[in-house]
Each structure stands twice: as C-alpha cells, then as structure tokens.
Amino acid sequence: MFRHVRELQFEAKPEKPDALYAAKFQEILGGQYGEMTVMMQYLWQGFSCRMPGKYKDMIMDIGTEEIAHVEMLTTMLARLLEGAPAETTASAAAANPVLAAVLGGQNPQHAIVAGGGAMPTNSMGVPWNASYIVASGNLLADFRANVTAEAQGRLQTSRLYGMTDDPGVRAMLKFNLARDTWHQQQWLLGIEQLVADGYSDVIETSNAEEEDQRWNKAFYSPNPGSTAGEGRWAQGPTLVGDGQIEFVPDAPPLTDDTGVLPAPDPLLHATYDGSQGPGAPGTPGGGLKKAGQGLVDKVKDALD
C-alpha cells in the first residue's frame, strides 16, 4: 500500500516557462538513468526482496521517495511548458506552432501528444524502457547497480544544472543533487551492512568453490606494452581472501582452439567451403525443425 499527500517533497516552481529546456529536462525523468528508472528499479527490488526487516524496508523507503521525485519532475516539466510552443526569432514560423517548436528546439510531442505535460521518455523522445532496471534478487549485485544508477543520474542532473540560470529550476535541482549524493552513500552503506551481517563478501562470490583457482587472482593483460601493471588492481593483496594479485603481461592464449565452427545445416543455405565436411539437418536450423516436427507428431499420436 502506498500513501500520497498533496504537497510535493520539494517545490517545483520555475521563474518562467522554457519549452526548450523542458525538452532537455526529459532526460532526468525518462532516460536510462532518470528518476523513472531508479523508482522502478528500487520498487522492483523491494517487491522481490526475501529479507524482511531493515533491508526490505530500506529499499522500499528509497523507492517510494523516488516516486515523489518523479512527481516533482513532471510538475516542473508542465510548468516549464506553460504557454508552449515557445516564441522563436524566425518570423516565418510565427503562424505555424509546430514549425516554431522544431526551430526553437522544443519537443513538438509535448504539445501534440502530452497536451503541455511531461512524457515518460528521454530527451530525444525515446519511450522509457523496463529493460533499464536491474532487480536480480541478489542484494549485493543490486546495490552496486543502484550506486551506478545514482551516480549517472546525479551527473546528468549536474549537467542540466549548468544549462539553466532559472533560480526556481536550480533550487529544485540543488535538492535533487543532494538526494542523489546521499542515495549513493546509502547503497554503499547497505553493501557494508551486507558484509557485516555475513550475507556477502565485498564482491559477488557465489559458487566460489567452482572457480578456476588459477585465474581468480590474475590481472590478464593481452596488450603488449600495457602500463596497467602499475595500478593497485594489478598488484598487492586481493580484496577477498588472503591471496596476492598476479600481473600477467603480454598474456598468451590459454588454448589452441581457434574457434572453427561446425559444418552448417544445408537447410540454412550458409556460405561454406566444405572444410568441415558435409553439414546435416540437426545443426541449429535442422534441429529446430526436427524438434518442432517431433512435438507435432507427439500431439497427433496423443489425439489418435
């Protein structure tokens, strides 16, 4: 259950409308790292969290706050679009609002599709996509993705801050910058808590016993002359366990497998020199065909 109050979390009052800026502003609402993404990402992680108590509550608290951020941004966008299409200096466009919008850099869909309101799109008009969100069920992996999302979102907000001198817009963006700063820290502290509570190592290490132990401490450098070995990532103790990092310079292949593919299914009509012998149905295309036919035969047999 969610609760809603009429007041915004923070005011969204531009000093004056600016349809051109509104088109740019769409990025931090419906872009890959916009507020819609973190809202859905955190809520989905919270809905699926199998750790009742402080972890689930923390995720849901932040996700619910992000709903408030989406509401703030959509309100700001609608107010920036007040009176749109914006005026342009081209007198020839004055009689054609859509043409004026294009020449002035405004997104015409703000007027045509959304009736002067915000849209669930990025700054180029591309619709928000659910594939942007990360919700794996593994809290360590998810919290790391959340730090990235907040860092990217904050960076884009910071860039937009520099694209306006409107004091009302800047006031709200200052608030958003502050919250993104804190949310990065919240997720990093969440990772610390996972480690302290014994639920995770510093990195994701499931099935650690199945790893090829020869290669779980090595910096593999296939670039001759690489200076990567000078960094901390290529020397000293590992972050997990008591091992030492090994730097492998000018690293060689670990196999003589050249990746030659098998002969193609003749039904796929691939270009082929015959070097792997004749192809036969049963390779990818033929296999699919045979599997489908087998299923049909089974259904027929059952009906008979």
PDB file of C-alpha atoms in Angstrom:
ATOM      1  CA  MET A   1       0.000   0.000   0.000  1.00  0.00           C
ATOM      2  CA  PHE A   2       1.269   3.463  -0.802  1.00  0.00           C
ATOM      3  CA  ARG A   3       0.251   6.771   0.732  1.00  0.00           C
ATOM      4  CA  HIS A   4       0.087  10.058  -1.134  1.00  0.00           C
ATOM      5  CA  VAL A   5      -0.010  13.595   0.208  1.00  0.00           C
ATOM      6  CA  ARG A   6      -0.829  16.642  -1.905  1.00  0.00           C
ATOM      7  CA  GLU A   7       2.383  18.503  -1.136  1.00  0.00           C
ATOM      8  CA  LEU A   8       5.443  17.765  -3.268  1.00  0.00           C
ATOM      9  CA  GLN A   9       8.585  16.627  -1.494  1.00  0.00           C
ATOM     10  CA  PHE A  10      10.247  19.855  -2.691  1.00  0.00           C
ATOM     11  CA  GLU A  11       8.831  22.771  -4.660  1.00  0.00           C
ATOM     12  CA  ALA A  12       8.939  22.715  -8.457  1.00  0.00           C
ATOM     13  CA  LYS A  13       8.447  26.347  -9.472  1.00  0.00           C
ATOM     14  CA  PRO A  14      10.418  27.744 -12.403  1.00  0.00           C
ATOM     15  CA  GLU A  15      10.693  31.504 -12.591  1.00  0.00           C
ATOM     16  CA  LYS A  16       9.478  31.433 -16.184  1.00  0.00           C
ATOM     17  CA  PRO A  17       8.442  28.853 -18.812  1.00  0.00           C
ATOM     18  CA  ASP A  18      11.159  27.422 -21.052  1.00  0.00           C
ATOM     19  CA  ALA A  19       9.997  24.803 -23.540  1.00  0.00           C
ATOM     20  CA  LEU A  20      13.488  24.336 -24.967  1.00  0.00           C
ATOM     21  CA  TYR A  21      14.885  23.485 -21.543  1.00  0.00           C
ATOM     22  CA  ALA A  22      11.907  21.203 -20.904  1.00  0.00           C
ATOM     23  CA  ALA A  23      12.991  19.034 -23.835  1.00  0.00           C
ATOM     24  CA  LYS A  24      16.422  18.593 -22.239  1.00  0.00           C
ATOM     25  CA  PHE A  25      14.889  18.098 -18.803  1.00  0.00           C
ATOM     26  CA  GLN A  26      13.079  14.976 -20.040  1.00  0.00           C
ATOM     27  CA  GLU A  27      16.366  13.042 -19.773  1.00  0.00           C
ATOM     28  CA  ILE A  28      16.437  13.021 -15.968  1.00  0.00           C
ATOM     29  CA  LEU A  29      12.812  11.911 -15.925  1.00  0.00           C
ATOM     30  CA  GLY A  30      12.520   9.168 -18.562  1.00  0.00           C
ATOM     31  CA  GLY A  31      16.087   8.473 -19.648  1.00  0.00           C
ATOM     32  CA  GLN A  32      18.091   5.360 -18.875  1.00  0.00           C
ATOM     33  CA  TYR A  33      19.336   6.864 -15.597  1.00  0.00           C
ATOM     34  CA  GLY A  34      16.337   9.100 -14.952  1.00  0.00           C
ATOM     35  CA  GLU A  35      14.051   9.124 -11.943  1.00  0.00           C
ATOM     36  CA  MET A  36      11.594   6.709 -13.563  1.00  0.00           C
ATOM     37  CA  THR A  37      14.369   4.125 -13.767  1.00  0.00           C
ATOM     38  CA  VAL A  38      15.518   4.356 -10.161  1.00  0.00           C
ATOM     39  CA  MET A  39      11.898   4.465  -8.986  1.00  0.00           C
ATOM     40  CA  MET A  40      11.040   1.232 -10.802  1.00  0.00           C
ATOM     41  CA  GLN A  41      14.406  -0.376 -10.031  1.00  0.00           C
ATOM     42  CA  TYR A  42      14.157   0.111  -6.287  1.00  0.00           C
ATOM     43  CA  LEU A  43      10.473  -0.782  -6.083  1.00  0.00           C
ATOM     44  CA  TRP A  44      11.030  -3.981  -8.067  1.00  0.00           C
ATOM     45  CA  GLN A  45      13.973  -4.880  -5.854  1.00  0.00           C
ATOM     46  CA  GLY A  46      11.848  -4.196  -2.799  1.00  0.00           C
ATOM     47  CA  PHE A  47       8.851  -6.193  -4.036  1.00  0.00           C
ATOM     48  CA  SER A  48      11.145  -9.173  -4.683  1.00  0.00           C
ATOM     49  CA  CYS A  49      13.320  -8.862  -1.557  1.00  0.00           C
ATOM     50  CA  ARG A  50      13.394 -12.044   0.526  1.00  0.00           C
ATOM     51  CA  MET A  51      14.932 -10.278   3.537  1.00  0.00           C
ATOM     52  CA  PRO A  52      12.062  -8.893   5.620  1.00  0.00           C
ATOM     53  CA  GLY A  53      13.093  -6.212   8.054  1.00  0.00           C
ATOM     54  CA  LYS A  54      15.657  -3.451   7.648  1.00  0.00           C
ATOM     55  CA  TYR A  55      16.851  -4.423   4.150  1.00  0.00           C
ATOM     56  CA  LYS A  56      13.433  -4.607   2.532  1.00  0.00           C
ATOM     57  CA  ASP A  57      12.261  -1.505   4.404  1.00  0.00           C
ATOM     58  CA  MET A  58      15.314   0.488   3.296  1.00  0.00           C
ATOM     59  CA  ILE A  59      14.830  -0.452  -0.356  1.00  0.00           C
ATOM     60  CA  MET A  60      11.104   0.356  -0.246  1.00  0.00           C
ATOM     61  CA  ASP A  61      11.698   3.667   1.553  1.00  0.00           C
ATOM     62  CA  ILE A  62      14.098   4.870  -1.136  1.00  0.00           C
ATOM     63  CA  GLY A  63      11.900   3.534  -3.942  1.00  0.00           C
ATOM     64  CA  THR A  64       8.899   5.356  -2.510  1.00  0.00           C
ATOM     65  CA  GLU A  65      10.895   8.583  -2.249  1.00  0.00           C
ATOM     66  CA  GLU A  66      11.729   8.194  -5.948  1.00  0.00           C
ATOM     67  CA  ILE A  67       8.007   8.216  -6.739  1.00  0.00           C
ATOM     68  CA  ALA A  68       7.994  11.672  -5.144  1.00  0.00           C
ATOM     69  CA  HIS A  69      10.907  12.692  -7.350  1.00  0.00           C
ATOM     70  CA  VAL A  70       9.029  11.615 -10.474  1.00  0.00           C
ATOM     71  CA  GLU A  71       6.065  13.693  -9.314  1.00  0.00           C
ATOM     72  CA  MET A  72       8.320  16.719  -8.751  1.00  0.00           C
ATOM     73  CA  LEU A  73       9.899  16.420 -12.197  1.00  0.00           C
ATOM     74  CA  THR A  74       6.606  16.003 -14.038  1.00  0.00           C
ATOM     75  CA  THR A  75       5.255  19.062 -12.231  1.00  0.00           C
ATOM     76  CA  MET A  76       8.345  21.080 -13.139  1.00  0.00           C
ATOM     77  CA  LEU A  77       8.074  19.977 -16.768  1.00  0.00           C
ATOM     78  CA  ALA A  78       4.438  21.026 -17.040  1.00  0.00           C
ATOM     79  CA  ARG A  79       5.289  24.445 -15.605  1.00  0.00           C
ATOM     80  CA  LEU A  80       8.258  24.842 -17.942  1.00  0.00           C
ATOM     81  CA  LEU A  81       5.885  24.097 -20.826  1.00  0.00           C
ATOM     82  CA  GLU A  82       3.320  26.707 -19.797  1.00  0.00           C
ATOM     83  CA  GLY A  83       2.486  28.791 -22.843  1.00  0.00           C
ATOM     84  CA  ALA A  84       4.318  26.441 -25.236  1.00  0.00           C
ATOM     85  CA  PRO A  85       5.117  26.437 -28.129  1.00  0.00           C
ATOM     86  CA  ALA A  86       7.846  28.893 -27.221  1.00  0.00           C
ATOM     87  CA  GLU A  87       8.468  32.050 -29.189  1.00  0.00           C
ATOM     88  CA  THR A  88      11.191  31.933 -31.837  1.00  0.00           C
ATOM     89  CA  THR A  89      13.111  34.638 -33.599  1.00  0.00           C
ATOM     90  CA  ALA A  90      12.033  33.340 -37.009  1.00  0.00           C
ATOM     91  CA  SER A  91       9.036  35.436 -38.021  1.00  0.00           C
ATOM     92  CA  ALA A  92       8.203  32.960 -40.769  1.00  0.00           C
ATOM     93  CA  ALA A  93       7.432  30.324 -38.149  1.00  0.00           C
ATOM     94  CA  ALA A  94       5.060  32.515 -36.158  1.00  0.00           C
ATOM     95  CA  ALA A  95       1.982  31.250 -37.978  1.00  0.00           C
ATOM     96  CA  ASN A  96       2.928  27.583 -37.572  1.00  0.00           C
ATOM     97  CA  PRO A  97       3.289  26.484 -33.924  1.00  0.00           C
ATOM     98  CA  VAL A  98       4.704  23.050 -34.758  1.00  0.00           C
ATOM     99  CA  LEU A  99       7.302  24.531 -37.107  1.00  0.00           C
ATOM    100  CA  ALA A 100       8.135  27.114 -34.465  1.00  0.00           C
ATOM    101  CA  ALA A 101       8.580  24.346 -31.936  1.00  0.00           C
ATOM    102  CA  VAL A 102      11.004  22.480 -34.197  1.00  0.00           C
ATOM    103  CA  LEU A 103      13.016  25.595 -34.995  1.00  0.00           C
ATOM    104  CA  GLY A 104      13.158  26.555 -31.347  1.00  0.00           C
ATOM    105  CA  GLY A 105      14.337  23.144 -30.216  1.00  0.00           C
ATOM    106  CA  GLN A 106      11.136  22.274 -28.352  1.00  0.00           C
ATOM    107  CA  ASN A 107       9.853  18.719 -28.451  1.00  0.00           C
ATOM    108  CA  PRO A 108       6.624  19.009 -30.515  1.00  0.00           C
ATOM    109  CA  GLN A 109       5.205  15.957 -28.728  1.00  0.00           C
ATOM    110  CA  HIS A 110       4.980  17.993 -25.534  1.00  0.00           C
ATOM    111  CA  ALA A 111       2.234  19.952 -27.244  1.00  0.00           C
ATOM    112  CA  ILE A 112       0.808  17.384 -29.658  1.00  0.00           C
ATOM    113  CA  VAL A 113       0.864  14.205 -27.571  1.00  0.00           C
ATOM    114  CA  ALA A 114       1.059  15.275 -23.942  1.00  0.00           C
ATOM    115  CA  GLY A 115      -1.013  18.459 -24.071  1.00  0.00           C
ATOM    116  CA  GLY A 116       1.674  20.546 -22.450  1.00  0.00           C
ATOM    117  CA  GLY A 117       2.698  17.922 -19.907  1.00  0.00           C
ATOM    118  CA  ALA A 118       5.660  15.674 -19.213  1.00  0.00           C
ATOM    119  CA  MET A 119       6.179  12.427 -21.091  1.00  0.00           C
ATOM    120  CA  PRO A 120       7.679   9.068 -20.000  1.00  0.00           C
ATOM    121  CA  THR A 121      10.522   9.498 -22.499  1.00  0.00           C
ATOM    122  CA  ASN A 122      14.119  10.611 -22.632  1.00  0.00           C
ATOM    123  CA  SER A 123      15.268  13.930 -24.098  1.00  0.00           C
ATOM    124  CA  MET A 124      15.162  12.505 -27.629  1.00  0.00           C
ATOM    125  CA  GLY A 125      11.568  11.307 -27.275  1.00  0.00           C
ATOM    126  CA  VAL A 126      12.500   7.620 -26.888  1.00  0.00           C
ATOM    127  CA  PRO A 127       9.981   5.937 -24.538  1.00  0.00           C
ATOM    128  CA  TRP A 128      11.165   4.753 -21.141  1.00  0.00           C
ATOM    129  CA  ASN A 129      12.099   1.066 -21.243  1.00  0.00           C
ATOM    130  CA  ALA A 130      11.729  -1.502 -18.474  1.00  0.00           C
ATOM    131  CA  SER A 131      14.987  -3.119 -19.584  1.00  0.00           C
ATOM    132  CA  TYR A 132      16.767  -0.182 -17.911  1.00  0.00           C
ATOM    133  CA  ILE A 133      16.063  -1.586 -14.454  1.00  0.00           C
ATOM    134  CA  VAL A 134      18.183  -4.088 -12.505  1.00  0.00           C
ATOM    135  CA  ALA A 135      16.443  -6.351  -9.991  1.00  0.00           C
ATOM    136  CA  SER A 136      18.300  -9.656  -9.695  1.00  0.00           C
ATOM    137  CA  GLY A 137      17.271 -10.795  -6.224  1.00  0.00           C
ATOM    138  CA  ASN A 138      20.925 -10.638  -5.127  1.00  0.00           C
ATOM    139  CA  LEU A 139      21.188  -7.605  -2.864  1.00  0.00           C
ATOM    140  CA  LEU A 140      24.918  -7.095  -3.325  1.00  0.00           C
ATOM    141  CA  ALA A 141      24.648  -7.079  -7.121  1.00  0.00           C
ATOM    142  CA  ASP A 142      21.582  -4.855  -6.973  1.00  0.00           C
ATOM    143  CA  PHE A 143      23.070  -2.362  -4.508  1.00  0.00           C
ATOM    144  CA  ARG A 144      26.129  -1.964  -6.730  1.00  0.00           C
ATOM    145  CA  ALA A 145      23.865  -1.297  -9.715  1.00  0.00           C
ATOM    146  CA  ASN A 146      21.996   1.243  -7.579  1.00  0.00           C
ATOM    147  CA  VAL A 147      25.194   3.158  -6.811  1.00  0.00           C
ATOM    148  CA  THR A 148      25.869   3.350 -10.542  1.00  0.00           C
ATOM    149  CA  ALA A 149      22.319   4.497 -11.296  1.00  0.00           C
ATOM    150  CA  GLU A 150      22.507   7.260  -8.686  1.00  0.00           C
ATOM    151  CA  ALA A 151      25.952   8.377  -9.869  1.00  0.00           C
ATOM    152  CA  GLN A 152      24.864   8.567 -13.515  1.00  0.00           C
ATOM    153  CA  GLY A 153      21.592  10.275 -12.603  1.00  0.00           C
ATOM    154  CA  ARG A 154      23.399  12.815 -10.436  1.00  0.00           C
ATOM    155  CA  LEU A 155      25.921  13.537 -13.192  1.00  0.00           C
ATOM    156  CA  GLN A 156      23.144  14.227 -15.692  1.00  0.00           C
ATOM    157  CA  THR A 157      21.324  16.433 -13.171  1.00  0.00           C
ATOM    158  CA  SER A 158      24.548  18.339 -12.604  1.00  0.00           C
ATOM    159  CA  ARG A 159      24.959  18.900 -16.335  1.00  0.00           C
ATOM    160  CA  LEU A 160      21.379  20.135 -16.633  1.00  0.00           C
ATOM    161  CA  TYR A 161      22.005  22.471 -13.694  1.00  0.00           C
ATOM    162  CA  GLY A 162      24.648  24.183 -15.794  1.00  0.00           C
ATOM    163  CA  MET A 163      22.244  24.601 -18.714  1.00  0.00           C
ATOM    164  CA  THR A 164      19.834  26.959 -16.927  1.00  0.00           C
ATOM    165  CA  ASP A 165      20.011  30.135 -14.894  1.00  0.00           C
ATOM    166  CA  ASP A 166      16.385  29.901 -13.755  1.00  0.00           C
ATOM    167  CA  PRO A 167      16.527  30.206  -9.936  1.00  0.00           C
ATOM    168  CA  GLY A 168      13.403  28.091  -9.420  1.00  0.00           C
ATOM    169  CA  VAL A 169      14.694  25.245 -11.571  1.00  0.00           C
ATOM    170  CA  ARG A 170      18.097  25.452  -9.927  1.00  0.00           C
ATOM    171  CA  ALA A 171      16.561  25.319  -6.450  1.00  0.00           C
ATOM    172  CA  MET A 172      14.868  22.013  -7.201  1.00  0.00           C
ATOM    173  CA  LEU A 173      17.954  20.616  -8.921  1.00  0.00           C
ATOM    174  CA  LYS A 174      20.050  21.520  -5.879  1.00  0.00           C
ATOM    175  CA  PHE A 175      17.688  19.366  -3.817  1.00  0.00           C
ATOM    176  CA  ASN A 176      17.927  16.522  -6.334  1.00  0.00           C
ATOM    177  CA  LEU A 177      21.724  16.722  -6.360  1.00  0.00           C
ATOM    178  CA  ALA A 178      21.737  16.445  -2.571  1.00  0.00           C
ATOM    179  CA  ARG A 179      19.435  13.415  -2.554  1.00  0.00           C
ATOM    180  CA  ASP A 180      21.481  11.670  -5.264  1.00  0.00           C
ATOM    181  CA  THR A 181      24.629  12.317  -3.218  1.00  0.00           C
ATOM    182  CA  TRP A 182      23.048  10.718  -0.173  1.00  0.00           C
ATOM    183  CA  HIS A 183      21.483   7.812  -2.044  1.00  0.00           C
ATOM    184  CA  GLN A 184      24.879   6.828  -3.431  1.00  0.00           C
ATOM    185  CA  GLN A 185      26.098   6.658   0.147  1.00  0.00           C
ATOM    186  CA  GLN A 186      23.016   4.757   1.324  1.00  0.00           C
ATOM    187  CA  TRP A 187      23.620   1.960  -1.166  1.00  0.00           C
ATOM    188  CA  LEU A 188      27.341   1.830  -0.343  1.00  0.00           C
ATOM    189  CA  LEU A 189      26.474   1.655   3.362  1.00  0.00           C
ATOM    190  CA  GLY A 190      23.970  -1.063   2.503  1.00  0.00           C
ATOM    191  CA  ILE A 191      26.814  -3.067   0.971  1.00  0.00           C
ATOM    192  CA  GLU A 192      28.855  -2.560   4.146  1.00  0.00           C
ATOM    193  CA  GLN A 193      25.892  -3.822   6.176  1.00  0.00           C
ATOM    194  CA  LEU A 194      25.521  -6.924   3.993  1.00  0.00           C
ATOM    195  CA  VAL A 195      29.181  -7.757   4.579  1.00  0.00           C
ATOM    196  CA  ALA A 196      28.975  -7.006   8.320  1.00  0.00           C
ATOM    197  CA  ASP A 197      25.874  -9.185   8.684  1.00  0.00           C
ATOM    198  CA  GLY A 198      27.622 -12.053   6.910  1.00  0.00           C
ATOM    199  CA  TYR A 199      25.326 -12.146   3.873  1.00  0.00           C
ATOM    200  CA  SER A 200      28.010 -11.337   1.332  1.00  0.00           C
ATOM    201  CA  ASP A 201      31.675 -10.841   0.584  1.00  0.00           C
ATOM    202  CA  VAL A 202      32.833  -7.490  -0.725  1.00  0.00           C
ATOM    203  CA  ILE A 203      32.253  -8.859  -4.230  1.00  0.00           C
ATOM    204  CA  GLU A 204      29.751 -11.395  -5.607  1.00  0.00           C
ATOM    205  CA  THR A 205      31.305 -14.825  -4.919  1.00  0.00           C
ATOM    206  CA  SER A 206      28.548 -17.424  -5.293  1.00  0.00           C
ATOM    207  CA  ASN A 207      29.906 -20.856  -6.342  1.00  0.00           C
ATOM    208  CA  ALA A 208      33.398 -19.698  -5.383  1.00  0.00           C
ATOM    209  CA  GLU A 209      34.495 -23.302  -4.889  1.00  0.00           C
ATOM    210  CA  GLU A 210      33.817 -23.967  -8.580  1.00  0.00           C
ATOM    211  CA  GLU A 211      36.132 -21.222  -9.827  1.00  0.00           C
ATOM    212  CA  ASP A 212      39.285 -21.993 -11.760  1.00  0.00           C
ATOM    213  CA  GLN A 213      41.652 -21.068  -8.930  1.00  0.00           C
ATOM    214  CA  ARG A 214      44.490 -20.352 -11.366  1.00  0.00           C
ATOM    215  CA  TRP A 215      42.693 -17.317 -12.725  1.00  0.00           C
ATOM    216  CA  ASN A 216      40.752 -15.747  -9.850  1.00  0.00           C
ATOM    217  CA  LYS A 217      43.668 -13.532  -8.731  1.00  0.00           C
ATOM    218  CA  ALA A 218      45.298 -12.644 -12.044  1.00  0.00           C
ATOM    219  CA  PHE A 219      45.239  -9.376 -13.990  1.00  0.00           C
ATOM    220  CA  TYR A 220      45.341 -10.694 -17.553  1.00  0.00           C
ATOM    221  CA  SER A 221      46.966  -8.128 -19.875  1.00  0.00           C
ATOM    222  CA  PRO A 222      46.861  -9.147 -23.565  1.00  0.00           C
ATOM    223  CA  ASN A 223      48.150  -5.727 -24.689  1.00  0.00           C
ATOM    224  CA  PRO A 224      51.940  -5.640 -25.269  1.00  0.00           C
ATOM    225  CA  GLY A 225      53.475  -2.663 -23.507  1.00  0.00           C
ATOM    226  CA  SER A 226      50.465  -2.125 -21.254  1.00  0.00           C
ATOM    227  CA  THR A 227      51.159   0.014 -18.176  1.00  0.00           C
ATOM    228  CA  ALA A 228      48.133  -1.385 -16.334  1.00  0.00           C
ATOM    229  CA  GLY A 229      50.509  -3.341 -14.098  1.00  0.00           C
ATOM    230  CA  GLU A 230      51.395  -0.096 -12.330  1.00  0.00           C
ATOM    231  CA  GLY A 231      47.954   0.147 -10.738  1.00  0.00           C
ATOM    232  CA  ARG A 232      46.747  -1.217  -7.424  1.00  0.00           C
ATOM    233  CA  TRP A 233      44.387  -3.516  -9.349  1.00  0.00           C
ATOM    234  CA  ALA A 234      47.420  -5.456 -10.654  1.00  0.00           C
ATOM    235  CA  GLN A 235      49.493  -5.836  -7.502  1.00  0.00           C
ATOM    236  CA  GLY A 236      49.229  -6.374  -3.763  1.00  0.00           C
ATOM    237  CA  PRO A 237      46.681  -8.355  -1.743  1.00  0.00           C
ATOM    238  CA  THR A 238      43.301  -9.323  -3.174  1.00  0.00           C
ATOM    239  CA  LEU A 239      40.172  -7.688  -1.781  1.00  0.00           C
ATOM    240  CA  VAL A 240      38.728 -11.079  -0.873  1.00  0.00           C
ATOM    241  CA  GLY A 241      40.754 -13.809   0.832  1.00  0.00           C
ATOM    242  CA  ASP A 242      44.452 -13.710   1.598  1.00  0.00           C
ATOM    243  CA  GLY A 243      45.810 -14.075  -1.938  1.00  0.00           C
ATOM    244  CA  GLN A 244      48.196 -11.858  -3.882  1.00  0.00           C
ATOM    245  CA  ILE A 245      47.318 -10.335  -7.253  1.00  0.00           C
ATOM    246  CA  GLU A 246      49.340 -11.701 -10.171  1.00  0.00           C
ATOM    247  CA  PHE A 247      50.058  -9.487 -13.202  1.00  0.00           C
ATOM    248  CA  VAL A 248      50.258 -11.498 -16.452  1.00  0.00           C
ATOM    249  CA  PRO A 249      51.967  -9.269 -19.048  1.00  0.00           C
ATOM    250  CA  ASP A 250      51.681  -9.868 -22.805  1.00  0.00           C
ATOM    251  CA  ALA A 251      49.265 -12.651 -21.889  1.00  0.00           C
ATOM    252  CA  PRO A 252      49.132 -15.610 -24.281  1.00  0.00           C
ATOM    253  CA  PRO A 253      46.072 -17.619 -25.394  1.00  0.00           C
ATOM    254  CA  LEU A 254      45.167 -20.351 -22.939  1.00  0.00           C
ATOM    255  CA  THR A 255      44.086 -22.815 -25.623  1.00  0.00           C
ATOM    256  CA  ASP A 256      44.851 -23.928 -29.179  1.00  0.00           C
ATOM    257  CA  ASP A 257      41.112 -23.764 -30.003  1.00  0.00           C
ATOM    258  CA  THR A 258      40.795 -21.428 -32.996  1.00  0.00           C
ATOM    259  CA  GLY A 259      37.015 -21.251 -32.851  1.00  0.00           C
ATOM    260  CA  VAL A 260      36.330 -23.061 -36.143  1.00  0.00           C
ATOM    261  CA  LEU A 261      32.591 -23.614 -36.466  1.00  0.00           C
ATOM    262  CA  PRO A 262      30.928 -26.903 -37.452  1.00  0.00           C
ATOM    263  CA  ALA A 263      29.540 -27.531 -40.913  1.00  0.00           C
ATOM    264  CA  PRO A 264      26.260 -25.667 -41.397  1.00  0.00           C
ATOM    265  CA  ASP A 265      22.840 -27.190 -41.734  1.00  0.00           C
ATOM    266  CA  PRO A 266      22.248 -27.283 -45.522  1.00  0.00           C
ATOM    267  CA  LEU A 267      18.699 -26.058 -44.942  1.00  0.00           C
ATOM    268  CA  LEU A 268      20.141 -22.733 -43.758  1.00  0.00           C
ATOM    269  CA  HIS A 269      21.946 -22.104 -47.082  1.00  0.00           C
ATOM    270  CA  ALA A 270      25.042 -20.634 -45.428  1.00  0.00           C
ATOM    271  CA  THR A 271      28.164 -19.842 -47.476  1.00  0.00           C
ATOM    272  CA  TYR A 272      30.506 -22.745 -46.812  1.00  0.00           C
ATOM    273  CA  ASP A 273      33.790 -24.101 -48.260  1.00  0.00           C
ATOM    274  CA  GLY A 274      33.294 -27.760 -47.271  1.00  0.00           C
ATOM    275  CA  SER A 275      36.355 -27.789 -44.985  1.00  0.00           C
ATOM    276  CA  GLN A 276      34.412 -29.280 -42.070  1.00  0.00           C
ATOM    277  CA  GLY A 277      32.751 -31.990 -44.092  1.00  0.00           C
ATOM    278  CA  PRO A 278      29.113 -32.114 -45.140  1.00  0.00           C
ATOM    279  CA  GLY A 279      26.522 -30.479 -42.954  1.00  0.00           C
ATOM    280  CA  ALA A 280      23.383 -32.302 -41.954  1.00  0.00           C
ATOM    281  CA  PRO A 281      19.975 -31.405 -40.528  1.00  0.00           C
ATOM    282  CA  GLY A 282      20.296 -31.483 -36.791  1.00  0.00           C
ATOM    283  CA  THR A 283      22.598 -28.488 -36.515  1.00  0.00           C
ATOM    284  CA  PRO A 284      20.800 -25.292 -35.388  1.00  0.00           C
ATOM    285  CA  GLY A 285      18.153 -24.849 -38.106  1.00  0.00           C
ATOM    286  CA  GLY A 286      17.536 -28.514 -38.753  1.00  0.00           C
ATOM    287  CA  GLY A 287      17.441 -29.234 -35.052  1.00  0.00           C
ATOM    288  CA  LEU A 288      14.728 -26.668 -34.520  1.00  0.00           C
ATOM    289  CA  LYS A 289      12.780 -28.043 -37.444  1.00  0.00           C
ATOM    290  CA  LYS A 290      13.099 -31.614 -36.177  1.00  0.00           C
ATOM    291  CA  ALA A 291      12.173 -30.612 -32.641  1.00  0.00           C
ATOM    292  CA  GLY A 292       9.077 -28.812 -33.870  1.00  0.00           C
ATOM    293  CA  GLN A 293       8.090 -31.733 -36.055  1.00  0.00           C
ATOM    294  CA  GLY A 294       8.636 -34.123 -33.156  1.00  0.00           C
ATOM    295  CA  LEU A 295       6.272 -32.066 -30.991  1.00  0.00           C
ATOM    296  CA  VAL A 296       3.626 -32.096 -33.714  1.00  0.00           C
ATOM    297  CA  ASP A 297       3.969 -35.876 -34.065  1.00  0.00           C
ATOM    298  CA  LYS A 298       3.538 -36.331 -30.319  1.00  0.00           C
ATOM    299  CA  VAL A 299       0.360 -34.265 -30.329  1.00  0.00           C
ATOM    300  CA  LYS A 300      -1.001 -36.267 -33.270  1.00  0.00           C
ATOM    301  CA  ASP A 301      -0.186 -39.534 -31.510  1.00  0.00           C
ATOM    302  CA  ALA A 302      -1.951 -38.335 -28.348  1.00  0.00           C
ATOM    303  CA  LEU A 303      -5.058 -37.366 -30.313  1.00  0.00           C
ATOM    304  CA  ASP A 304      -5.102 -40.713 -32.099  1.00  0.00           C
TER     305      ASP A 304
END
